[in-house]
XYZ file of C-alpha atoms in Angstrom:
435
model
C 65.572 122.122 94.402
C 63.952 118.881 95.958
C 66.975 116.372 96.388
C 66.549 113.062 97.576
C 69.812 110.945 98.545
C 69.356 107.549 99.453
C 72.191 106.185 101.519
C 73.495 107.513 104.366
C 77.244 106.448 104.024
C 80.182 108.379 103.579
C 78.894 109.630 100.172
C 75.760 109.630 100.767
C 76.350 111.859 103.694
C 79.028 114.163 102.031
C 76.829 114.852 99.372
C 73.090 115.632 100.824
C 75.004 117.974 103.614
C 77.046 119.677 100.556
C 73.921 119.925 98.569
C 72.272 121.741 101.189
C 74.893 123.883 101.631
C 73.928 125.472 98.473
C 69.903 126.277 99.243
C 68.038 122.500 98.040
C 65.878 120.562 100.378
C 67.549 117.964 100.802
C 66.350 114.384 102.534
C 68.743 112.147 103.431
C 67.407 108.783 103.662
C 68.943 105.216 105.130
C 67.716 101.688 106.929
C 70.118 102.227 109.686
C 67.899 103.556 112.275
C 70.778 104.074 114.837
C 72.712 106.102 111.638
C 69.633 108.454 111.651
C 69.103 108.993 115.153
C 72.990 110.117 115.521
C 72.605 112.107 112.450
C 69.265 114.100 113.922
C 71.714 114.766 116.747
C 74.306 115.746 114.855
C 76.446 113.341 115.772
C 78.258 112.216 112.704
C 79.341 108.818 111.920
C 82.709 108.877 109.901
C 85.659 111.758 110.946
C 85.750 113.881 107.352
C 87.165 117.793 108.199
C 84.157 119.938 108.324
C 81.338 117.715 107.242
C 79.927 118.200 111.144
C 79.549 121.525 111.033
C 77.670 120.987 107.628
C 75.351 118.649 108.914
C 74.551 120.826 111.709
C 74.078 124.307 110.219
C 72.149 122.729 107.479
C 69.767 120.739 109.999
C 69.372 123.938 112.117
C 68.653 126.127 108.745
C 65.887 123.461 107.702
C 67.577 122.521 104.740
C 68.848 118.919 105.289
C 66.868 116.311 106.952
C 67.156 112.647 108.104
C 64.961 109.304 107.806
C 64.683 106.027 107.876
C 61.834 106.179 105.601
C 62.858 105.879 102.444
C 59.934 105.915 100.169
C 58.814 109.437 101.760
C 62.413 110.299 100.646
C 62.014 109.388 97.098
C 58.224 111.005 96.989
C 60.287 114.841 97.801
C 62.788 114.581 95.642
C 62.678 115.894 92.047
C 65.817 114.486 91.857
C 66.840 111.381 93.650
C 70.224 110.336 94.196
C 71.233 106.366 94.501
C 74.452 106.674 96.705
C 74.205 103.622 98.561
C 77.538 100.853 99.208
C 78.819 98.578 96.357
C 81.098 96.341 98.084
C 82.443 93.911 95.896
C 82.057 90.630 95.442
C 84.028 87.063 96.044
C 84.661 87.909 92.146
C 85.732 91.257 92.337
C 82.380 92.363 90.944
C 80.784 94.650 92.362
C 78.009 94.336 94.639
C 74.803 95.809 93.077
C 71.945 94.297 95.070
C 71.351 97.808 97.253
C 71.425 99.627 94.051
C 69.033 97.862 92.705
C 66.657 97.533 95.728
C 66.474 101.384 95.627
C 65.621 100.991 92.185
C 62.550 99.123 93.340
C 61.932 101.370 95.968
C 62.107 104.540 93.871
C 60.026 102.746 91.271
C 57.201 101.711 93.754
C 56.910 105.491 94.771
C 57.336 107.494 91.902
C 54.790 110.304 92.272
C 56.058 112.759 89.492
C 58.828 113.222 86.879
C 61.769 112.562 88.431
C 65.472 112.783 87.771
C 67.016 109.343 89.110
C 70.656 109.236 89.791
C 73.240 106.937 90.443
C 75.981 108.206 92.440
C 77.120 104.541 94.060
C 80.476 104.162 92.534
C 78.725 101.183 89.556
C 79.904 99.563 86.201
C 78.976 100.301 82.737
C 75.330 99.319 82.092
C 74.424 99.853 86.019
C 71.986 102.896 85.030
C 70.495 100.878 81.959
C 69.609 98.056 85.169
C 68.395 100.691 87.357
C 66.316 102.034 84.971
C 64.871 98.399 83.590
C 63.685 98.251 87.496
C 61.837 101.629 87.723
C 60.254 100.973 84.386
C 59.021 97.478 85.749
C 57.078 98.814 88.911
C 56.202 102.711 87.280
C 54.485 103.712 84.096
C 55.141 107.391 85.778
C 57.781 108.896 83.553
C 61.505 109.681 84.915
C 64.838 110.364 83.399
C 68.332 108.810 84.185
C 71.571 110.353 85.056
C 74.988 109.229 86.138
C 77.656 111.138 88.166
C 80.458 109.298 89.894
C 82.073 111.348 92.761
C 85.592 112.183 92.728
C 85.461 112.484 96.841
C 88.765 111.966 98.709
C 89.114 111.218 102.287
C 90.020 113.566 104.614
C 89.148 116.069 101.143
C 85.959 115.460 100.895
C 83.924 118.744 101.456
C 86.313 120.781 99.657
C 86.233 118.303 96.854
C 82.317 118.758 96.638
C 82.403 122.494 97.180
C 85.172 123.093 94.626
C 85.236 120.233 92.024
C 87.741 120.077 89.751
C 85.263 118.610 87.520
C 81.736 117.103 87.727
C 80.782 114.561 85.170
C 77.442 113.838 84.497
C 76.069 111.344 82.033
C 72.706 111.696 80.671
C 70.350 110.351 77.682
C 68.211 113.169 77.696
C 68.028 117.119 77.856
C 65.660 117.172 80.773
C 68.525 114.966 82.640
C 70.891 117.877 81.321
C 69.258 121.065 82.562
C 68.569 119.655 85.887
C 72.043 118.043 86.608
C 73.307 122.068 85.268
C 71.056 123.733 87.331
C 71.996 121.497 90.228
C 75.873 121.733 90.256
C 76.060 125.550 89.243
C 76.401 127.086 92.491
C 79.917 125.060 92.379
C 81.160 125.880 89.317
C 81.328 129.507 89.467
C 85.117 129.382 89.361
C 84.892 128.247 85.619
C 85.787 124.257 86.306
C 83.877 122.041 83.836
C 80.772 120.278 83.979
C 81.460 117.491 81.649
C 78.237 116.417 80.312
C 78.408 112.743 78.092
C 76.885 109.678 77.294
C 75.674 107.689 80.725
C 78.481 104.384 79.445
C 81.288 106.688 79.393
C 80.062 108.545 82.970
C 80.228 105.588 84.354
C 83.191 104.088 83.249
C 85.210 107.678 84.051
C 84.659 106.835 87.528
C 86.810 103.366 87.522
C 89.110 104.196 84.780
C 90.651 107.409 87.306
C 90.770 105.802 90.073
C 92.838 102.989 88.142
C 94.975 105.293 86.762
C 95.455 106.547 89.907
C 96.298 103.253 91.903
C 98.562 102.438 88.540
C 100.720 105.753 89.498
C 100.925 104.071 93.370
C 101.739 100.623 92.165
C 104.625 102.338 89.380
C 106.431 103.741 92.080
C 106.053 101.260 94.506
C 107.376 98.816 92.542
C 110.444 101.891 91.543
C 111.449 102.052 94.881
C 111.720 98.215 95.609
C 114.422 98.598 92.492
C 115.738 101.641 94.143
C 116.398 99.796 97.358
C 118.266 96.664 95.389
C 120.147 99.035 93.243
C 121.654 101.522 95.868
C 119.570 104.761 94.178
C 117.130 106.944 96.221
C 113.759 106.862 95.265
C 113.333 110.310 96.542
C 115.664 111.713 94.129
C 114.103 109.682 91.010
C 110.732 110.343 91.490
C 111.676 114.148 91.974
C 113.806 113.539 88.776
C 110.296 112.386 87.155
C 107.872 114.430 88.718
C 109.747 117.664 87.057
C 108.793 116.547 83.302
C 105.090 117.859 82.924
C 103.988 114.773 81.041
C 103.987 112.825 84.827
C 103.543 115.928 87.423
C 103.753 114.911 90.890
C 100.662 113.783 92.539
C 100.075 109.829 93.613
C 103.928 109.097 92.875
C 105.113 108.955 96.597
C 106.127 105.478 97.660
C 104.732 104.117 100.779
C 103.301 100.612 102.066
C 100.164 100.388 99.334
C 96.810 101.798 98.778
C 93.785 100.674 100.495
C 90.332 102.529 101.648
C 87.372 101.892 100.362
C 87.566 102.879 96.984
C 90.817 101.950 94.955
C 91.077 98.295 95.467
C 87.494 97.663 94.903
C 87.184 99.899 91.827
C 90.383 98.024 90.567
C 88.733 94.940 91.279
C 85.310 95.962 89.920
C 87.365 97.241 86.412
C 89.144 93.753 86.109
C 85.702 92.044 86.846
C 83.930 94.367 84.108
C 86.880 93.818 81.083
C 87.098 89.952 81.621
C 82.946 89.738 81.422
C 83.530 91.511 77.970
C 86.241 89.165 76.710
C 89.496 91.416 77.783
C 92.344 90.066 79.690
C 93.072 93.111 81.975
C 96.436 92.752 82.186
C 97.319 95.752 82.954
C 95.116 96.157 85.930
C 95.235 92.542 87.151
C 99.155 93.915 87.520
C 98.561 97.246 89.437
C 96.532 94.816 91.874
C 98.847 92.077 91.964
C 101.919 94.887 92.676
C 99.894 96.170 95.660
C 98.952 93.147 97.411
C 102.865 92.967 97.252
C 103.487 96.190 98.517
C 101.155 95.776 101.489
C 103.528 92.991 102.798
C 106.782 95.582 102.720
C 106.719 96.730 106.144
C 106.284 93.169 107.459
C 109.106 92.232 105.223
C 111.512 95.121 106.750
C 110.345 94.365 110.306
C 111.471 90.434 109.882
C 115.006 91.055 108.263
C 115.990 93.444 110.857
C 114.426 91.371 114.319
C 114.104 87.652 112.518
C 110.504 85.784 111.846
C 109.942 84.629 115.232
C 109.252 87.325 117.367
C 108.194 86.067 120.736
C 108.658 88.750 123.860
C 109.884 91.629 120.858
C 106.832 94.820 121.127
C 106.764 96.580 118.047
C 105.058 99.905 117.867
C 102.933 100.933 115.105
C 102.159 104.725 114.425
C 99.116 104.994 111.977
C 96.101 102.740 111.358
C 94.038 104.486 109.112
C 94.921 103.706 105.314
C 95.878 107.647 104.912
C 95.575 110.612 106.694
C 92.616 112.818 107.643
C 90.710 109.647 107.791
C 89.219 106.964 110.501
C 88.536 104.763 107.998
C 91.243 101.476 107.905
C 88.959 99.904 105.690
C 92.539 97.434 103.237
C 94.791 99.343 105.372
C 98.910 98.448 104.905
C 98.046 98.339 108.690
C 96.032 95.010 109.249
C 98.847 92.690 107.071
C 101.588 94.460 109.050
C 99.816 94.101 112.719
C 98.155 90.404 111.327
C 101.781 89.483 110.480
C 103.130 90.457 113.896
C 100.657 88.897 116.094
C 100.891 85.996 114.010
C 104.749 85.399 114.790
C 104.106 86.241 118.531
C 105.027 89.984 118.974
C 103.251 92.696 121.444
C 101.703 95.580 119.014
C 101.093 98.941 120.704
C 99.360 101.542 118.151
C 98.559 105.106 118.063
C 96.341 106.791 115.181
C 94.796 109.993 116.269
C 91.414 108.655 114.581
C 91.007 105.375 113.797
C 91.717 103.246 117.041
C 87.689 102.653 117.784
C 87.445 101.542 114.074
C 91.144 99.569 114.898
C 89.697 98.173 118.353
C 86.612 96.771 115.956
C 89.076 95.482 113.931
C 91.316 93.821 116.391
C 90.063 93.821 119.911
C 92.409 93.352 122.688
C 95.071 91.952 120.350
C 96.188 95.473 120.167
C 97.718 97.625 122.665
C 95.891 101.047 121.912
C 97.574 104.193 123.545
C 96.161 107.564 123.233
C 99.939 109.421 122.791
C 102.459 108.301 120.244
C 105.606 108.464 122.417
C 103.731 106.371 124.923
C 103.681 103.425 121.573
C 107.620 103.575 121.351
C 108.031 103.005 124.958
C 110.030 99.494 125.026
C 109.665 98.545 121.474
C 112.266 96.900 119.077
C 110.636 98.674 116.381
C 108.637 101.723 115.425
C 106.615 101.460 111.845
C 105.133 104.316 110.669
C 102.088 103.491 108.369
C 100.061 106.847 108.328
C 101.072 110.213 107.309
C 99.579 112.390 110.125
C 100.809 115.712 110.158
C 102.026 115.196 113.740
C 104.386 112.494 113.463
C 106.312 114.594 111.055
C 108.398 116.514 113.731
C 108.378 114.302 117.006
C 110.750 114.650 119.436
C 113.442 112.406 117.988
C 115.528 111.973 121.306
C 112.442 111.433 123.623
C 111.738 108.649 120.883
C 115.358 107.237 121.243
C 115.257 107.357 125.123
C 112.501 105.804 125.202
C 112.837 102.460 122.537
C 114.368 99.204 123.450
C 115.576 99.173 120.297
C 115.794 102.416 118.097
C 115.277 100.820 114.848
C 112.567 102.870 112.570
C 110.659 101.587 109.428
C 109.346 104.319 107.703
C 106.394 103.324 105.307
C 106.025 106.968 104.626
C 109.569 108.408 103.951
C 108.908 110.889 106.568
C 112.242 111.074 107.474
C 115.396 111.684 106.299
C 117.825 108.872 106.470
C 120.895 110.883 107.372
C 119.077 112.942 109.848
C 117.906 109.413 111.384
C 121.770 108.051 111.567
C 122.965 111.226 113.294
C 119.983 111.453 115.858
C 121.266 107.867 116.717
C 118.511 105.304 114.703
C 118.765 102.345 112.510
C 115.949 103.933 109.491
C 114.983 101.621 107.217
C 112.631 103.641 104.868
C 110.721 102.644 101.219
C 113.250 102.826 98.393
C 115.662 104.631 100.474
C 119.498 103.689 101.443
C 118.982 101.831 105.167
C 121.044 103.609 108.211
């Protein structure tokens, strides 16, 4: 099939290079000339496990293709896929005015029937907008579809490759058959493609990822009541996790959610139910209990070395906003390390990905070192924010040896406390008995 994707970002990317994967000709399409360039290289722009070899197999094979001309893009596709950035707004709103210039676009160069859609994380009535532009510049016919991605960081291929679910909203059976035909080749495994009404597509999107950042924010705000009661949030959320009603997954305390999609979407949600006459309580809370949460490492770091912190270095493993990511994009990172600078102490940092998006982010007000150990050397304090796989098992001594002070704050529970006592630390973890 003829694909067109138009955006080149981390979704836009993911999903022309998966869709390629799978046999379409697929044009990838974006402003950002430099972008394109790297991407005809094969250089690609975001760290996401396996999406370069993707990009380059499927360049090499003829099937995926890059350019900064967009209207050619939107000419080849028989379907045409709107997956450009939504940021949001002062308002929380979110930021349609690229989705809505490639509405334009795609209606100046409709050549054929076309299916148009939006993948851009949007609210409810975006596609009804998109397709109120089209109509305005076209009197070629074309039929609108929604299908919010479900993409994690670090996750992303393999969430493309093997959905757990694809939605798709549609108005019309042409929509249908094509969006079928489409994600088949992904679905052989007998996971559902849930075909509904384009409102409720739409709205899917923002109400999981709220539900999601709700679970965070629950046991976020748990463990702060763990930590004032003497209990272990370790052992309640296991005690919770074990009744199949909650499960598991997105109930491990740690120092808030960030990235690019959770607090935006929760913004974006709150910003959609008040313009419909709701009070959003509910999600004005989860917010309001993560902007909270962000500040807990900060918090741990002043009540064990005081608020002033002239001539103290703290060390800081992690800077992405989770693992298998470069992105730090509302990172529990920048209020800790804004919050230490800010009350005089020397940061050193180590994040086996992010530090060219952290030097970006902070220039030389950050002491970036290639090796973790080299972080601890000297410092009052070691804060872990990210849960890389290799600070799991460090070498605890070398560590010890090596600290001014061996004092640990452990945004992630890595660690167990006792195990952190007996090797010789003060461990201050999240909802866990200090040492």
């Amino acid at each position: 099939m003829r694909v067109a994707v138009l955006g080149g970002g981390y979704v836009g990317l993911v999903t022309a290079a998966c869709l390629a994967e799978t046999g379409n000709d697929v044009v990838c399409a974006d402003l950002d000339a430099a972008r394109i360039d790297g991407l005809r290289a094969n250089r690609v722009p975001i760290y996401e496990p396996g999406l370069d070899m993707l990009v380059s197999e499927n360049q090499s094979q003829g099937r995926l293709h890059f350019t900064t001309d967009v209207e050619a893009a939107v000419e080849h596709g028989k379907v045409v896929i709107i997956a450009v950035g939504t940021p949001h707004e002062q308002s929380g709103a979110a930021d349609l005015s690229q989705v809505l210039a490639a509405a334009r676009t795609i209606g100046d160069h409709l050549n054929e029937p076309k299916i148009v859609v939006t993948k851009s994380t949007v609210p409810v009535g975006t596609s009804e907008r998109v397709r109120a532009e089209i109509r305005s510049r076209s009197d070629h016919p074309f039929f609108m579809a929604s299908n919010p991605e479900f993409l994690k960081q670090g996750g992303a291929v393999d969430d493309f490759m093997k959905p757990d679910r694809v939605v798709v909203g549609v108005d019309s059976d042409d929509a249908r058959e094509v969006m079928e035909e489409l994600y088949a080749p992904y679905l052989r495994t007998g996971n559902p493609l849930l075909v509904m009404d384009i409102a409720s597509a739409e709205l899917t999107k923002y109400a999981a990822n709220a539900m999601l950042a709700s679970r965070i924010s629950f046991i976020n705000q748990v463990a702060e009541l763990c930590e004032r009661v003497g209990a272990d949030v370790e052992l309640v959320r296991r005690g919770m996790a074990t009744d199949r009603r909650i499960g598991p997954a997105f109930l491990f305390p740690g120092p808030g959610y960030g990235g690019s999609c959770f607090p935006k979407d929760v913004k974006a949600l709150v910003s959609s139910a008040r313009a419909v006459g709701m009070e959003p309580v509910l999600f004005e809370a989860v917010e309001a209990a993560n902007e909270h949460q962000k500040e807990v490492l900060l918090r741990k770091v002043i009540a064990s070395l005081g608020e002033m912190l002239n001539g103290v270095t703290v060390a800081v493993w992690g800077l992405a906003f989770k693992a298998g990511t470069d992105d730090i994009r509302e990172s529990p990172a920048i209020p800790l390390i804004e919050g230490l600078l800010a009350r005089g102490a020397t940061v050193v940092a180590h994040d086996p990905q992010a530090g060219e998006a952290a030097r970006r982010r902070f220039g030389h007000r950050v002491q970036l070192t290639a090796e973790p150990y080299h972080a601890a050397q000297d410092a009052s304090a070691l804060v872990i924010v990210t849960e890389w796989l290799q600070y799991r098992t460090p070498d605890f001594d070398r560590i010890r040896d090596a600290m001014a002070r061996p004092l640990i704050i452990d945004g992630r529970n890595l660690w167990e406390p006792r195990r952190m006592k007996k090797a010789g630390f003060e461990y201050h973890g999240i909802g866990r008995a200090a040492t």
